[in-house]
Coordinates of N, CA, C and O in Angstrom, one line a residue:
X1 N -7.9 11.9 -15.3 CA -7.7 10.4 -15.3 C -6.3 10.0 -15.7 O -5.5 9.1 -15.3
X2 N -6.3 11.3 -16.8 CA -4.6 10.2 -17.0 C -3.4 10.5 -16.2 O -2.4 9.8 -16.4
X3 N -3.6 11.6 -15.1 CA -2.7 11.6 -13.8 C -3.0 10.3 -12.8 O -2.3 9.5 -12.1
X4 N -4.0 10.3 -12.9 CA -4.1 8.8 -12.2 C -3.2 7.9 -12.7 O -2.2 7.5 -12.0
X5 N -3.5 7.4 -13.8 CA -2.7 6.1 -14.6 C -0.9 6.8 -14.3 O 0.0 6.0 -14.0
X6 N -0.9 7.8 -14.4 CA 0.8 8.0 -14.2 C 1.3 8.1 -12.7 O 2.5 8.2 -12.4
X7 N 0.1 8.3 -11.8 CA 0.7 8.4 -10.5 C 0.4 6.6 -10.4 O 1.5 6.3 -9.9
X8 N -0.4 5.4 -10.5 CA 0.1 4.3 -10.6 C 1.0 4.0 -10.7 O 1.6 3.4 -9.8
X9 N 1.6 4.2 -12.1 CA 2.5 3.5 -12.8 C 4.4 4.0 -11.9 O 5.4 3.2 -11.8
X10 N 4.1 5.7 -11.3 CA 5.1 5.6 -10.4 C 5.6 4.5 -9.3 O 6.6 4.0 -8.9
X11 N 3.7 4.7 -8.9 CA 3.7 4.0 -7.3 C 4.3 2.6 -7.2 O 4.5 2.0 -6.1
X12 N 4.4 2.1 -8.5 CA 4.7 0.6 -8.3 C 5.8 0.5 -9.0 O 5.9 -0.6 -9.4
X13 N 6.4 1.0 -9.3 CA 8.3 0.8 -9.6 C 8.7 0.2 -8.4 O 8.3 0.8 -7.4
X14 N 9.3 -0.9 -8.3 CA 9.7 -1.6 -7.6 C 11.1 -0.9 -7.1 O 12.2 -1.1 -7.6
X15 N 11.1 -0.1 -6.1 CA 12.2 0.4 -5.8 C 12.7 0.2 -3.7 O 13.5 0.8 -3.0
X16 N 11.8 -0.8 -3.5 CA 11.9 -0.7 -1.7 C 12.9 -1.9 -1.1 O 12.4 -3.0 -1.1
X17 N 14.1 -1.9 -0.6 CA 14.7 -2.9 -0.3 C 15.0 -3.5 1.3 O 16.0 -4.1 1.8
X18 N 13.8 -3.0 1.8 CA 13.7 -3.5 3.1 C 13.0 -4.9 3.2 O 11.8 -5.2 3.3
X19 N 14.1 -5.7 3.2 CA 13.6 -7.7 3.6 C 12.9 -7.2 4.4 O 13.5 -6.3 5.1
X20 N 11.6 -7.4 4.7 CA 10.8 -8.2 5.5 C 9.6 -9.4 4.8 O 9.7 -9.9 3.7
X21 N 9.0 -9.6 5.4 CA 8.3 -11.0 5.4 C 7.2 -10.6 4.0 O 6.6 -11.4 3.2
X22 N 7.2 -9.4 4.1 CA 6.0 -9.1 2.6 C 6.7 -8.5 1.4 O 6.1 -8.5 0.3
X23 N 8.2 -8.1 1.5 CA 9.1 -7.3 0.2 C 10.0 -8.8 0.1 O 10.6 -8.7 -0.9
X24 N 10.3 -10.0 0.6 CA 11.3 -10.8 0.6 C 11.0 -11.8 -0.6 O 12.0 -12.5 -1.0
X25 N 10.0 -12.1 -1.2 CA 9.9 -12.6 -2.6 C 10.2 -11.8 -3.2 O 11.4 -11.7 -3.0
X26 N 9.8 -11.1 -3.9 CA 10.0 -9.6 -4.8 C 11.7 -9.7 -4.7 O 12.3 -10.1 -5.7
X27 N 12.7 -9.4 -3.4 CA 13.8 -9.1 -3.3 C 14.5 -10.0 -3.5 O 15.7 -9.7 -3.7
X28 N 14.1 -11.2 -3.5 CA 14.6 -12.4 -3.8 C 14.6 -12.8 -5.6 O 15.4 -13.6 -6.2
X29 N 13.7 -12.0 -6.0 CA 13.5 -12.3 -7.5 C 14.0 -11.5 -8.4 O 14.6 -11.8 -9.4
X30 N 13.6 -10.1 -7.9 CA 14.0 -9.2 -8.7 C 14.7 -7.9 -8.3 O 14.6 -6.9 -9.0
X31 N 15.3 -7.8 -7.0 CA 16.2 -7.2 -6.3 C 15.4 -6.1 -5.5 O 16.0 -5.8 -4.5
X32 N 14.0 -5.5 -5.6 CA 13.5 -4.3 -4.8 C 11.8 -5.0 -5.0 O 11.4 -6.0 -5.5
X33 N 11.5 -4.2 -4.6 CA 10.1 -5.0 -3.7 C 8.9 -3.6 -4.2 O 9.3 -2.5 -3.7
X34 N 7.9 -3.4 -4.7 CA 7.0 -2.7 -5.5 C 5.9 -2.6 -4.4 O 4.7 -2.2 -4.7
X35 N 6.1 -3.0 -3.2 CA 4.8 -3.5 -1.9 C 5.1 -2.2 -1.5 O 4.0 -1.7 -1.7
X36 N 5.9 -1.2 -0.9 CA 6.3 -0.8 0.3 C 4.7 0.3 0.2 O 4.0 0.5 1.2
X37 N 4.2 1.0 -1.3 CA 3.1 2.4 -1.5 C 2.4 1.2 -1.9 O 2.2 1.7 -3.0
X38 N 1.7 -0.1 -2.1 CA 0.5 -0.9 -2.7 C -0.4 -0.3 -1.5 O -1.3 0.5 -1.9
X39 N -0.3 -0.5 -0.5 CA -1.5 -0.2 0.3 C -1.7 1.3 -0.2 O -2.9 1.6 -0.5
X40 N -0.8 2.3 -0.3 CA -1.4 3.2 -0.5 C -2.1 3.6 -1.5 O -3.1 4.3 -1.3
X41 N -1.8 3.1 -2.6 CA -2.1 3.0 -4.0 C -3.6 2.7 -4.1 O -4.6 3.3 -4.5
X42 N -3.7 1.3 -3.5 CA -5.2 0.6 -3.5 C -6.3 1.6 -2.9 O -7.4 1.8 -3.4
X43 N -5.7 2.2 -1.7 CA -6.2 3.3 -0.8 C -6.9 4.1 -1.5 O -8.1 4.1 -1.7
X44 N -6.0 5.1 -2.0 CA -6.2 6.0 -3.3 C -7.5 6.0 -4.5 O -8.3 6.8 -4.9
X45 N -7.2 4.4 -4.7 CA -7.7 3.7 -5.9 C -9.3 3.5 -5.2 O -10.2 3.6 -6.0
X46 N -9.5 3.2 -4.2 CA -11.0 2.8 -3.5 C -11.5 3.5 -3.3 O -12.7 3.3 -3.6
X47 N -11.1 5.1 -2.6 CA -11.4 5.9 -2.5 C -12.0 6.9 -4.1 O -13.1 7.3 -4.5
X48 N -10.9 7.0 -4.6 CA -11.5 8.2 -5.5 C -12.5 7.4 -5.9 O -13.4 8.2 -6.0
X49 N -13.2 6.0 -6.4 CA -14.2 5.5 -6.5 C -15.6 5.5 -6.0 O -16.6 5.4 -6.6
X50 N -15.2 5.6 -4.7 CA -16.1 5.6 -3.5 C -16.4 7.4 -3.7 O -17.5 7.9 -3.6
X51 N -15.5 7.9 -3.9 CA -16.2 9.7 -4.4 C -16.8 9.6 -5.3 O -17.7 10.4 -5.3
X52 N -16.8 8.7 -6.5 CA -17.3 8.7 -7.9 C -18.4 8.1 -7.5 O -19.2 8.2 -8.5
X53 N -19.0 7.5 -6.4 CA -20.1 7.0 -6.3 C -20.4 5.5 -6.3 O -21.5 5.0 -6.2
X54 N -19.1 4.6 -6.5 CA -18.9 3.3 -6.6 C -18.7 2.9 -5.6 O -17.5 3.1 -5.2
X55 N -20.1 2.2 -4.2 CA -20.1 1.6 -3.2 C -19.5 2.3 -2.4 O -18.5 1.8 -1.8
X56 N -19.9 3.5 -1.9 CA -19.0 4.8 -1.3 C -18.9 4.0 0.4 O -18.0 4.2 1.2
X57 N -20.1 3.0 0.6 CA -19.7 2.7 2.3 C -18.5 1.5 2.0 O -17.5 1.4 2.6
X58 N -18.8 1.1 1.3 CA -17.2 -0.2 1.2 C -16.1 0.7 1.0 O -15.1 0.4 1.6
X59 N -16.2 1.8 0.0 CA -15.0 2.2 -0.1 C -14.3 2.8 1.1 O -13.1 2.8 1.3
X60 N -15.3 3.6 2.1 CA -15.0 3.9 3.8 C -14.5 3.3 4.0 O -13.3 3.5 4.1
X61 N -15.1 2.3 4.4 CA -14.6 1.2 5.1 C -13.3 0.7 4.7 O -12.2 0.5 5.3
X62 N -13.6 0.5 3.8 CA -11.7 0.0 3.2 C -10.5 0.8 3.5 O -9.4 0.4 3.9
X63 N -10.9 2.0 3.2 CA -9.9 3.1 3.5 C -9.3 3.0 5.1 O -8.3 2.6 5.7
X64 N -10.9 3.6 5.6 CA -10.5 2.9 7.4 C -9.7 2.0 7.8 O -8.9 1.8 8.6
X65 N -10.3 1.5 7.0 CA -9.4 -0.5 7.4 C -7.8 -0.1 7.2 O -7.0 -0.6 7.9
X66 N -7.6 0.6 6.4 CA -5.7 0.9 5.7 C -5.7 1.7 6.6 O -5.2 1.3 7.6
X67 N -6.1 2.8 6.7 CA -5.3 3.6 7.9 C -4.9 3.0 8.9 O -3.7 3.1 9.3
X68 N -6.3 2.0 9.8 CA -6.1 1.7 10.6 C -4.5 0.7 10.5 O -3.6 0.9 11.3
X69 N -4.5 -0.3 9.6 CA -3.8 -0.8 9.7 C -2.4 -0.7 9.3 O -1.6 -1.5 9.7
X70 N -2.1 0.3 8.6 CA -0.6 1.1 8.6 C -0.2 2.2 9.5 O 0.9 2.8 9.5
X71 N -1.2 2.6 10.4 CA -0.8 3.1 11.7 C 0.2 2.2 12.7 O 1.3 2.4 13.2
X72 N -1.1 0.9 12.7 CA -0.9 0.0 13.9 C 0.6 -0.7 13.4 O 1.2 -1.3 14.4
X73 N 1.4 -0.9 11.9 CA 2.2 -1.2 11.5 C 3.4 -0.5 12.1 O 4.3 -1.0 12.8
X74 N 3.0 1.1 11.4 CA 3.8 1.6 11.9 C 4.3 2.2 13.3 O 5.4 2.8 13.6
X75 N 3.2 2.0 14.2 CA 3.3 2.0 15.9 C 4.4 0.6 16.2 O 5.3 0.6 17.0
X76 N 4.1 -0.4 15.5 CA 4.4 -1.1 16.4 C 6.1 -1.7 15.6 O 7.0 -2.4 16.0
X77 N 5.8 -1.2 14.4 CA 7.5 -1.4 13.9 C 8.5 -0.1 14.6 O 9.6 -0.4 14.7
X78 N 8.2 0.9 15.2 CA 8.3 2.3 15.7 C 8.6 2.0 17.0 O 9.7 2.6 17.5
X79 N 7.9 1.0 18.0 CA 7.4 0.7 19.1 C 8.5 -0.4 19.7 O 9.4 -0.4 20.5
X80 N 7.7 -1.6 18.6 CA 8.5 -3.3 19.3 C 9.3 -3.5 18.2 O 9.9 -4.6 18.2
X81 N 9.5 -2.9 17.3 CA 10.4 -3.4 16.3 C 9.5 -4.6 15.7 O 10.0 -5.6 15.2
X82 N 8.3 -4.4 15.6 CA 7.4 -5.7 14.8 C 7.0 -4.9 13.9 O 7.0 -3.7 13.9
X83 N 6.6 -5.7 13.0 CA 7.0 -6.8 12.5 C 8.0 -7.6 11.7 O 8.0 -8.6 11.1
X84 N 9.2 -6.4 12.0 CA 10.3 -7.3 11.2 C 11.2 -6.0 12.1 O 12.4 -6.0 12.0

């Protein structure tokens, strides 16, 4: 557990300084943006729970849901240059 709390506490050092539309408060406030690993982090965070036995089909599903949707991020920032 307490590798957990310290791989947290890495994952969110605010160190990503790509302006876009979700790091642009953050970069505006406090120079680097702590968003770029949150998805991953949460991911992580749902998961090992959903192994522990806490709501294991939501935690699927959640997980699913982030892949899916940092794929389609990264296809289409890759792709069309969207979203930023």
């Amino acid at each position: 557990m307490a590798y957990a709390v310290i791989l947290g506490a890495v994952m969110l050092v605010p160190h990503c300084i790509c302006d876009n539309f979700l790091n642009h408060y953050w970069i505006a406030s406090i120079g680097a943006s702590p968003l770029c690993f949150f998805l991953f982090y949460a991911t992580v965070l749902l998961t090992a729970a959903g192994l522990r036995g806490v709501r294991p089909r939501l935690a699927l599903l959640c997980s699913v849901g982030a892949v899916i949707s940092v794929s389609a991020i990264g296809l289409g920032h890759a792709l069309f240059a969207f979203p930023w």
